[in-house]
mmCIF file of N, CA and C in Angstrom:
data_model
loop_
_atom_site.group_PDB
_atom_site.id
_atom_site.type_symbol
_atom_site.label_atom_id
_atom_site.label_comp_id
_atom_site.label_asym_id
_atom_site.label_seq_id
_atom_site.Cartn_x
_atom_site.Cartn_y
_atom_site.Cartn_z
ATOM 1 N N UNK A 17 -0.460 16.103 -19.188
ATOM 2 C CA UNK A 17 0.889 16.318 -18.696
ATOM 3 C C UNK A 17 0.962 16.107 -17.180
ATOM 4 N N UNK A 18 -0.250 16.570 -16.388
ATOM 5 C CA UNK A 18 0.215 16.361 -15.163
ATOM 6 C C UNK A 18 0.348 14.597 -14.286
ATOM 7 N N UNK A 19 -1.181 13.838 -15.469
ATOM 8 C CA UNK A 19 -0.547 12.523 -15.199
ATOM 9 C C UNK A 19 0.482 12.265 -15.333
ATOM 10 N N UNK A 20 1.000 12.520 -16.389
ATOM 11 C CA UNK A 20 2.537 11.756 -16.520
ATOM 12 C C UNK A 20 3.443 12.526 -15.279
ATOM 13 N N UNK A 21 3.400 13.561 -14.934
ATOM 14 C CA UNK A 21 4.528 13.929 -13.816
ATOM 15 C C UNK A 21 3.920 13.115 -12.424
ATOM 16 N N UNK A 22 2.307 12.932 -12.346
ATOM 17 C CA UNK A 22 2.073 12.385 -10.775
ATOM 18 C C UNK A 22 2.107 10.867 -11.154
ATOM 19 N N UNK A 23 2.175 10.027 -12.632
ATOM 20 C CA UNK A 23 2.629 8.940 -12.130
ATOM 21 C C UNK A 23 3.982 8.561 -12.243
ATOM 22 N N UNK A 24 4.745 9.497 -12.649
ATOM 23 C CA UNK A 24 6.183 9.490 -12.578
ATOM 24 C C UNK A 24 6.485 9.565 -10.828
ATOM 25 N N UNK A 25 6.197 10.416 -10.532
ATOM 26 C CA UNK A 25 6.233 10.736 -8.692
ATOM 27 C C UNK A 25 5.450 9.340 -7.927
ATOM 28 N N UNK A 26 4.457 8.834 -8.352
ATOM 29 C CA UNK A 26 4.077 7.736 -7.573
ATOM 30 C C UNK A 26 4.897 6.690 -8.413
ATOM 31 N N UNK A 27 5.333 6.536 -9.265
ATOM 32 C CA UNK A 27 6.253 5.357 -9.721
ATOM 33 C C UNK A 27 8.068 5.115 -8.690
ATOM 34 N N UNK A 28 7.778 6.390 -8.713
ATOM 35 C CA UNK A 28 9.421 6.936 -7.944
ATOM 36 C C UNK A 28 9.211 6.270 -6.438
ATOM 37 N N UNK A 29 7.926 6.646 -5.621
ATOM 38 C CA UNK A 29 7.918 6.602 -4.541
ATOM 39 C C UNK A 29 7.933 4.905 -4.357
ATOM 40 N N UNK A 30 7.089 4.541 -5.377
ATOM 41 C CA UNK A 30 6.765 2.874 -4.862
ATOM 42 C C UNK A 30 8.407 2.054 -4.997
ATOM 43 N N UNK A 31 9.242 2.569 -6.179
ATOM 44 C CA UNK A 31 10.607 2.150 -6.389
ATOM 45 C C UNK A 31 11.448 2.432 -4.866
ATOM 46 N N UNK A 32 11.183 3.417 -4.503
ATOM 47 C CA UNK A 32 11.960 3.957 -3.484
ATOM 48 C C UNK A 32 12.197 3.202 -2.533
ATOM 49 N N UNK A 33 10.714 3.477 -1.706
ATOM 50 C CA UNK A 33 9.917 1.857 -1.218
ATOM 51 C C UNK A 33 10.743 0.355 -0.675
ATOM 52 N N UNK A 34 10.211 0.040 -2.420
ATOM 53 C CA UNK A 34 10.798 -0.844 -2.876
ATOM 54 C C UNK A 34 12.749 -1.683 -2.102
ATOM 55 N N UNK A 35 12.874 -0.491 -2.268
ATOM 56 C CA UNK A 35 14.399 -0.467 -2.252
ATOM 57 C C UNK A 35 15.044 -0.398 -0.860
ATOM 58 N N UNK A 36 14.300 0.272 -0.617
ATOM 59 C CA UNK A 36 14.495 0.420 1.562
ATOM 60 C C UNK A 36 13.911 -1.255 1.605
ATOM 61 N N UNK A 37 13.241 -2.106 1.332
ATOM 62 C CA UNK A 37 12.952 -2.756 2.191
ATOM 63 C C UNK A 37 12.976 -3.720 1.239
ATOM 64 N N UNK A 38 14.148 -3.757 0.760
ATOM 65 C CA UNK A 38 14.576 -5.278 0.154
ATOM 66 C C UNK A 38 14.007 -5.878 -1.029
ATOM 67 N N UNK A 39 12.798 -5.255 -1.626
ATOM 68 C CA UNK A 39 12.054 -5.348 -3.177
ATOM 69 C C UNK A 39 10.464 -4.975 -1.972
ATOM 70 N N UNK A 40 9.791 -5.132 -3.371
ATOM 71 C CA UNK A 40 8.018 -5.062 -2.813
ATOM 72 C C UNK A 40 7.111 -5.375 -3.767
ATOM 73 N N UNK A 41 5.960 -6.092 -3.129
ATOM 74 C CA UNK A 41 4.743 -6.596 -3.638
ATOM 75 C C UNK A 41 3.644 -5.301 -3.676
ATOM 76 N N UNK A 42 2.952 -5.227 -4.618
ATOM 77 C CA UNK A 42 1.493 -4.381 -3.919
ATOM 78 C C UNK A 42 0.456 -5.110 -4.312
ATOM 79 N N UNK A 43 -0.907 -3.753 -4.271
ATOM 80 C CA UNK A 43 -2.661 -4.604 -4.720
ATOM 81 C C UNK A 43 -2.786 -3.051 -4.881
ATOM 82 N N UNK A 44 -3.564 -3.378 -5.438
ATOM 83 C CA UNK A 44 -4.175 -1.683 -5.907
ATOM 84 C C UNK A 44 -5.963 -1.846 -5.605
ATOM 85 N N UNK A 45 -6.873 -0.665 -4.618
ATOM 86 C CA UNK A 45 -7.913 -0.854 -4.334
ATOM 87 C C UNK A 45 -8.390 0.582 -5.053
ATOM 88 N N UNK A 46 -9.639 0.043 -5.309
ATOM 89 C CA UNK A 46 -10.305 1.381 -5.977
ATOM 90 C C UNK A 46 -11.137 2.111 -4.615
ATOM 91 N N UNK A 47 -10.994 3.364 -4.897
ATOM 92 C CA UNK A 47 -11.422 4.273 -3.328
ATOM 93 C C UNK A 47 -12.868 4.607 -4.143
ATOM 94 N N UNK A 48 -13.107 5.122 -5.149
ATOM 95 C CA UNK A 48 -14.199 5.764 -5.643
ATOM 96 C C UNK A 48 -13.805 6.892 -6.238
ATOM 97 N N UNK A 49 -14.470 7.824 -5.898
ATOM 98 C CA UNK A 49 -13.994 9.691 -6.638
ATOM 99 C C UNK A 49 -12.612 9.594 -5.881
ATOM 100 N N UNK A 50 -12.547 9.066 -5.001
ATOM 101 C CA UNK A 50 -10.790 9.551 -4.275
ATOM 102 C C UNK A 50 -9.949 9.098 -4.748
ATOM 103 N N UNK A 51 -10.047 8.093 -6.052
ATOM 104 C CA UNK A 51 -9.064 7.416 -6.642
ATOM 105 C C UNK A 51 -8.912 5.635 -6.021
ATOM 106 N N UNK A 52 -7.383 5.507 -6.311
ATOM 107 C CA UNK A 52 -7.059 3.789 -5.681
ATOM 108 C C UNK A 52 -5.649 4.124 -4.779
ATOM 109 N N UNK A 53 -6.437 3.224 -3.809
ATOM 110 C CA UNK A 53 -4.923 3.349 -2.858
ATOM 111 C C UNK A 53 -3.713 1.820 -3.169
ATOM 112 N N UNK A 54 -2.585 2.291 -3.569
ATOM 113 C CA UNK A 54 -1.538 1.304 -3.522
ATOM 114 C C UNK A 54 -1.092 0.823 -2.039
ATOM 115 N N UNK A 55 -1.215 -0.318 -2.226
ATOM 116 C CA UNK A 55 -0.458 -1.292 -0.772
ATOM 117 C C UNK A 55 0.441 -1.384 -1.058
ATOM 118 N N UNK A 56 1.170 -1.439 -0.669
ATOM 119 C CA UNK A 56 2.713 -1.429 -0.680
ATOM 120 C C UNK A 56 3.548 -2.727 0.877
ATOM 121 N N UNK A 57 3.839 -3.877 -0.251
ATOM 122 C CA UNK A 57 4.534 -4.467 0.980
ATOM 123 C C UNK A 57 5.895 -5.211 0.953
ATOM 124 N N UNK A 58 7.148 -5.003 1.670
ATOM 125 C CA UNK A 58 8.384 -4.900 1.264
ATOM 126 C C UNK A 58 8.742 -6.239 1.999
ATOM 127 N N UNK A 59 9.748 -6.654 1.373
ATOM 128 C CA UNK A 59 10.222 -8.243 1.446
ATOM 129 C C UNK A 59 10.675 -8.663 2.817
ATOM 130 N N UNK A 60 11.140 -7.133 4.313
ATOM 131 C CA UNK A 60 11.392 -7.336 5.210
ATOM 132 C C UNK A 60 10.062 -7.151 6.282
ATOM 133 N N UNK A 61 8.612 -7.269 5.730
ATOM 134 C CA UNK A 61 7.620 -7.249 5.941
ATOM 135 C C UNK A 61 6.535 -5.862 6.435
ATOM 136 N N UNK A 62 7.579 -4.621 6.419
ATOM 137 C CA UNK A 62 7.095 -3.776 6.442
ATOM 138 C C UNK A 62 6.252 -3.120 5.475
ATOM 139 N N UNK A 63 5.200 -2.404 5.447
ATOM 140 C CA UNK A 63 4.392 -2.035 4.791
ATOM 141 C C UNK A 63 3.699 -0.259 4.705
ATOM 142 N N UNK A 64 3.022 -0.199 3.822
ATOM 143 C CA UNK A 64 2.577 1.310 3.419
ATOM 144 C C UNK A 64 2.003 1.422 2.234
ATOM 145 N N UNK A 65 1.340 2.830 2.231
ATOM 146 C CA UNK A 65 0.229 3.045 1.391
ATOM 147 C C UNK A 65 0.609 4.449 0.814
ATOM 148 N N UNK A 66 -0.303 4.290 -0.794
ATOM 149 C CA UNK A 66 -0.032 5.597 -1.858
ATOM 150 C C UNK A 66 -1.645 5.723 -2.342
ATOM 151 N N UNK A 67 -1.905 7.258 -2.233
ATOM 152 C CA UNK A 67 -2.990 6.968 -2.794
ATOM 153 C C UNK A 67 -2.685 7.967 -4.139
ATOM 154 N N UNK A 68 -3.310 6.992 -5.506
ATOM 155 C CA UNK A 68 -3.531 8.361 -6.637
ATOM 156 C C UNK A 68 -4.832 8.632 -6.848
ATOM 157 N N UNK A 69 -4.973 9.741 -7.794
ATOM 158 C CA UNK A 69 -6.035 10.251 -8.013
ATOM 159 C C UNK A 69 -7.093 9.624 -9.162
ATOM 160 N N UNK A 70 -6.736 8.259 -10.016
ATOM 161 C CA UNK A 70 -7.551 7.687 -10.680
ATOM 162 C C UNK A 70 -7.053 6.180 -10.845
ATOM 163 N N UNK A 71 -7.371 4.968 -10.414
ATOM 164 C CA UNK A 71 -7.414 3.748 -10.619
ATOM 165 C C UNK A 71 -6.357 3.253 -11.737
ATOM 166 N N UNK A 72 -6.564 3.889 -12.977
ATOM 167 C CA UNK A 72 -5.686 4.123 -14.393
ATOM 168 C C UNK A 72 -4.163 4.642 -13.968
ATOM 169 N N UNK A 73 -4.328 5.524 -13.103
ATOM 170 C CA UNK A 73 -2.683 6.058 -12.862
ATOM 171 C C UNK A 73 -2.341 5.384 -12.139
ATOM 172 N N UNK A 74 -2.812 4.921 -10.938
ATOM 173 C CA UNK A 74 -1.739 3.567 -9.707
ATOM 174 C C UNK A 74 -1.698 2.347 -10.490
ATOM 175 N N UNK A 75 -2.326 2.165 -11.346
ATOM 176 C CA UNK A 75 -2.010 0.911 -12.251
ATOM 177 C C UNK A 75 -0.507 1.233 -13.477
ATOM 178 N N UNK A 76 -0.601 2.459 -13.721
ATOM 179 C CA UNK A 76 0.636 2.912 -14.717
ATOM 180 C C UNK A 76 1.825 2.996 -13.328
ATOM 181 N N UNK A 77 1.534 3.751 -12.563
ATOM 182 C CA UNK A 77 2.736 3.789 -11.783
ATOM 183 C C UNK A 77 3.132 2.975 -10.902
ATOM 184 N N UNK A 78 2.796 1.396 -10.682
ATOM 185 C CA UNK A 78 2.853 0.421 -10.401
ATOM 186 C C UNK A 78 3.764 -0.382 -11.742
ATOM 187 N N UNK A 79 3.212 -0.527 -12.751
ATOM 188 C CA UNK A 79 3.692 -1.006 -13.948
ATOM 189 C C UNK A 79 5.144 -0.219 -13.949
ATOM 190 N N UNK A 80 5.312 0.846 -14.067
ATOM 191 C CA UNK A 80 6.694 1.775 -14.592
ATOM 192 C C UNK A 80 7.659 1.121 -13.065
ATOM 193 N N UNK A 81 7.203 1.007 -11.953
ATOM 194 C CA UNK A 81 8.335 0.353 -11.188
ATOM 195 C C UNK A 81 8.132 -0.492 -10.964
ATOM 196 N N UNK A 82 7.756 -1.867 -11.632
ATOM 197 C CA UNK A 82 8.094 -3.013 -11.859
ATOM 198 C C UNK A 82 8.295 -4.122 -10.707
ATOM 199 N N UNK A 83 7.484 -3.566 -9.836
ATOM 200 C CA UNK A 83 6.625 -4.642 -8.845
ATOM 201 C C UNK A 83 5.878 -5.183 -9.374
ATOM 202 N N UNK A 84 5.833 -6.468 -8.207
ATOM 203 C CA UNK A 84 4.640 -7.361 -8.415
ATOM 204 C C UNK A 84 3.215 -6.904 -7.836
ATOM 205 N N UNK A 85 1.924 -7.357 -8.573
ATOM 206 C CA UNK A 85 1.051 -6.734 -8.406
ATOM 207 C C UNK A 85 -0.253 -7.919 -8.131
ATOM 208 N N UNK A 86 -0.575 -7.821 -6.960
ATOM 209 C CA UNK A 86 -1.828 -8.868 -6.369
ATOM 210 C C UNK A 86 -3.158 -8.232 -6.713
ATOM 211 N N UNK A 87 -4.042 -9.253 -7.119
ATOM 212 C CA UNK A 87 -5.454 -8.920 -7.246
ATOM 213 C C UNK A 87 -5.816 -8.454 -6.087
ATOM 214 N N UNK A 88 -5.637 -9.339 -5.223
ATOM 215 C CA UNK A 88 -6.370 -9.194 -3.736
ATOM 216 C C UNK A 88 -5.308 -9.107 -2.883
ATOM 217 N N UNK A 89 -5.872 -8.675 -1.546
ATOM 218 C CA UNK A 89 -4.546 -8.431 -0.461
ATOM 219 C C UNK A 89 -5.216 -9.801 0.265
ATOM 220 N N UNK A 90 -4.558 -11.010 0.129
ATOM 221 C CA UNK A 90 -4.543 -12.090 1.110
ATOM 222 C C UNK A 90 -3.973 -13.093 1.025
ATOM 223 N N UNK A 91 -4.169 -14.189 1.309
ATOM 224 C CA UNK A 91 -3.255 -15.201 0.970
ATOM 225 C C UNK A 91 -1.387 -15.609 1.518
ATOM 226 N N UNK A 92 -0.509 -15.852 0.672
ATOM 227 C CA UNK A 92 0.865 -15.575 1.315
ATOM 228 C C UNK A 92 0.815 -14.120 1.067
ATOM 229 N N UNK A 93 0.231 -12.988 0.290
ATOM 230 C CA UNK A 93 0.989 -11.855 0.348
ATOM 231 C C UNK A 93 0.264 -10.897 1.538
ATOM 232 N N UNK A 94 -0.743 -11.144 1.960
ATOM 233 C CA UNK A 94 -0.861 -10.880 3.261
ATOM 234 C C UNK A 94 -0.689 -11.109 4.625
ATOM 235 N N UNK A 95 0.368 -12.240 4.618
ATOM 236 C CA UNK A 95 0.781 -13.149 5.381
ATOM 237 C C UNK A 95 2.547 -12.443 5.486
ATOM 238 N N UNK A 96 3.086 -11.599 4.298
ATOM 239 C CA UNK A 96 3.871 -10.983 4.699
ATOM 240 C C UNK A 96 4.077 -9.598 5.615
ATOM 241 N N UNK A 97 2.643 -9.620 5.916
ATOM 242 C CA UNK A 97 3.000 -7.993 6.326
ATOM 243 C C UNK A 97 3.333 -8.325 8.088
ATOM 244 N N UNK A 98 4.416 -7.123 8.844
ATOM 245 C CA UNK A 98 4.520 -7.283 10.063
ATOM 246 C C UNK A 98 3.600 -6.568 10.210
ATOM 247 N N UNK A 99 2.964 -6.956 11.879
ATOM 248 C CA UNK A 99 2.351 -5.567 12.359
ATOM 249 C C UNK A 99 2.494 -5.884 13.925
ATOM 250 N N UNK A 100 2.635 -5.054 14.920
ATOM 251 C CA UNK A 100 3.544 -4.202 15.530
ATOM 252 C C UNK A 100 1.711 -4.267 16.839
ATOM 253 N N UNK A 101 2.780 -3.429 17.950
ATOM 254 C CA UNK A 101 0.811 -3.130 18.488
ATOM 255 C C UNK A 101 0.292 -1.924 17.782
ATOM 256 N N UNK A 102 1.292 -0.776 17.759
ATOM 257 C CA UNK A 102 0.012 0.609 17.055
ATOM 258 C C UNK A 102 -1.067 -0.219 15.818
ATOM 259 N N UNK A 103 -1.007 -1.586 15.425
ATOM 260 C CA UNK A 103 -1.637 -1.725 14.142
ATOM 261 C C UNK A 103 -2.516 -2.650 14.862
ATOM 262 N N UNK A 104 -1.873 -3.065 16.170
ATOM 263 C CA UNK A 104 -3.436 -4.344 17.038
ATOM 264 C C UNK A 104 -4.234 -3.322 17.599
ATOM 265 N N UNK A 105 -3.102 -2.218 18.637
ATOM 266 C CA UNK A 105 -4.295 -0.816 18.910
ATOM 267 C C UNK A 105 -5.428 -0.831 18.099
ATOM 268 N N UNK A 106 -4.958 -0.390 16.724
ATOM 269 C CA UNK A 106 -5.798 0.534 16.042
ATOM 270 C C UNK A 106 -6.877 -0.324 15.247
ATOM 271 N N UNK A 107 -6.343 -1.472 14.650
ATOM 272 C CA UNK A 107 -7.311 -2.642 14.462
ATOM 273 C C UNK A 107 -8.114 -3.381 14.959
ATOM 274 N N UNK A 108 -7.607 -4.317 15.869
ATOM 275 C CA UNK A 108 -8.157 -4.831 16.821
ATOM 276 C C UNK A 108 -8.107 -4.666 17.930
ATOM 277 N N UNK A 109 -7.207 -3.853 18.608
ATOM 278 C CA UNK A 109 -7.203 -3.780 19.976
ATOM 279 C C UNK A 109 -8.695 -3.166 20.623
ATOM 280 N N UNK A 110 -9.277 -2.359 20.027
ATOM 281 C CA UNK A 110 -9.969 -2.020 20.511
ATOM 282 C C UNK A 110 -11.539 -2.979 20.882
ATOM 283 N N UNK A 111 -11.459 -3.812 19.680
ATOM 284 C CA UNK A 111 -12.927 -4.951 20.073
ATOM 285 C C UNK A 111 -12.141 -5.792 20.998
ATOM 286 N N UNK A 112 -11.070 -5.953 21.142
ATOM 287 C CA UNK A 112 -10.206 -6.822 22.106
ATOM 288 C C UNK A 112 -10.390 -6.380 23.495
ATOM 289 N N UNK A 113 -10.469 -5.191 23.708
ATOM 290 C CA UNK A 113 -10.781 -4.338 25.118
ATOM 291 C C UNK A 113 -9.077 -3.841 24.919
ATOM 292 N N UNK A 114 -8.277 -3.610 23.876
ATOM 293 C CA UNK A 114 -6.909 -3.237 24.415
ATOM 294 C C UNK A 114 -6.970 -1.687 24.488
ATOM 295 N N UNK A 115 -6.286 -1.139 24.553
ATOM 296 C CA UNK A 115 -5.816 0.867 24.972
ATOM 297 C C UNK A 115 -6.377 1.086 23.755
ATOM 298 N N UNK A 116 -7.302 2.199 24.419
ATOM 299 C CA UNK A 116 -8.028 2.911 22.941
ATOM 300 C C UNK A 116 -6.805 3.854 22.179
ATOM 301 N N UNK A 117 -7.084 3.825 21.453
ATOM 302 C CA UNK A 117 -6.003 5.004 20.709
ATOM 303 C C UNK A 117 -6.503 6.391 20.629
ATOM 304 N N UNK A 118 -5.343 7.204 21.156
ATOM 305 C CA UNK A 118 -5.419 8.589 21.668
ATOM 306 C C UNK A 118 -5.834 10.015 20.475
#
């Protein structure tokens, strides 16, 4: 029972998502014991992340809101995501020599 209410709640959130930002693509990664984190990336190129608690449930609650779903994060669908400086900061800025993050 409680899967079905937490992938009802992660189905909701990815729709939600979805909907703020014009439709959305994801990829689903397996974490290990921590579960799989959903990517989440919306048609005005903004992006975000869900994590559930077993590989099996971000795959059901992906399916129930009726996004599209990438094997891998690359290609054109990684080519949609914006990113901003907090994401060069925190990525690359730092082998870059840019402002460490605080």
């Amino acid at each position: 029972m409680a899967d079905i209410k937490q992938t009802a709640k992660l189905a909701k959130q990815i729709s939600s998502f979805a909907e703020a930002h014009g439709g959305a693509e994801g990829q689903i990664a397996y974490l290990g014991q921590k579960g799989a984190r959903i990517v989440l990336v919306g048609e005005d190129g903004e992006w975000g992340d869900l994590v559930a608690p077993t590989y099996a449930l971000a795959e059901e609650a992906v399916k129930q809101s009726g996004i599209t779903v990438h094997e891998d994060f690359d290609g054109d669908f990684a080519n949609k995501v914006k990113t901003g400086p907090y994401e060069w900061t925190r990525m690359a800025g730092i082998q870059l020599g840019g402002p460490k993050p605080r």
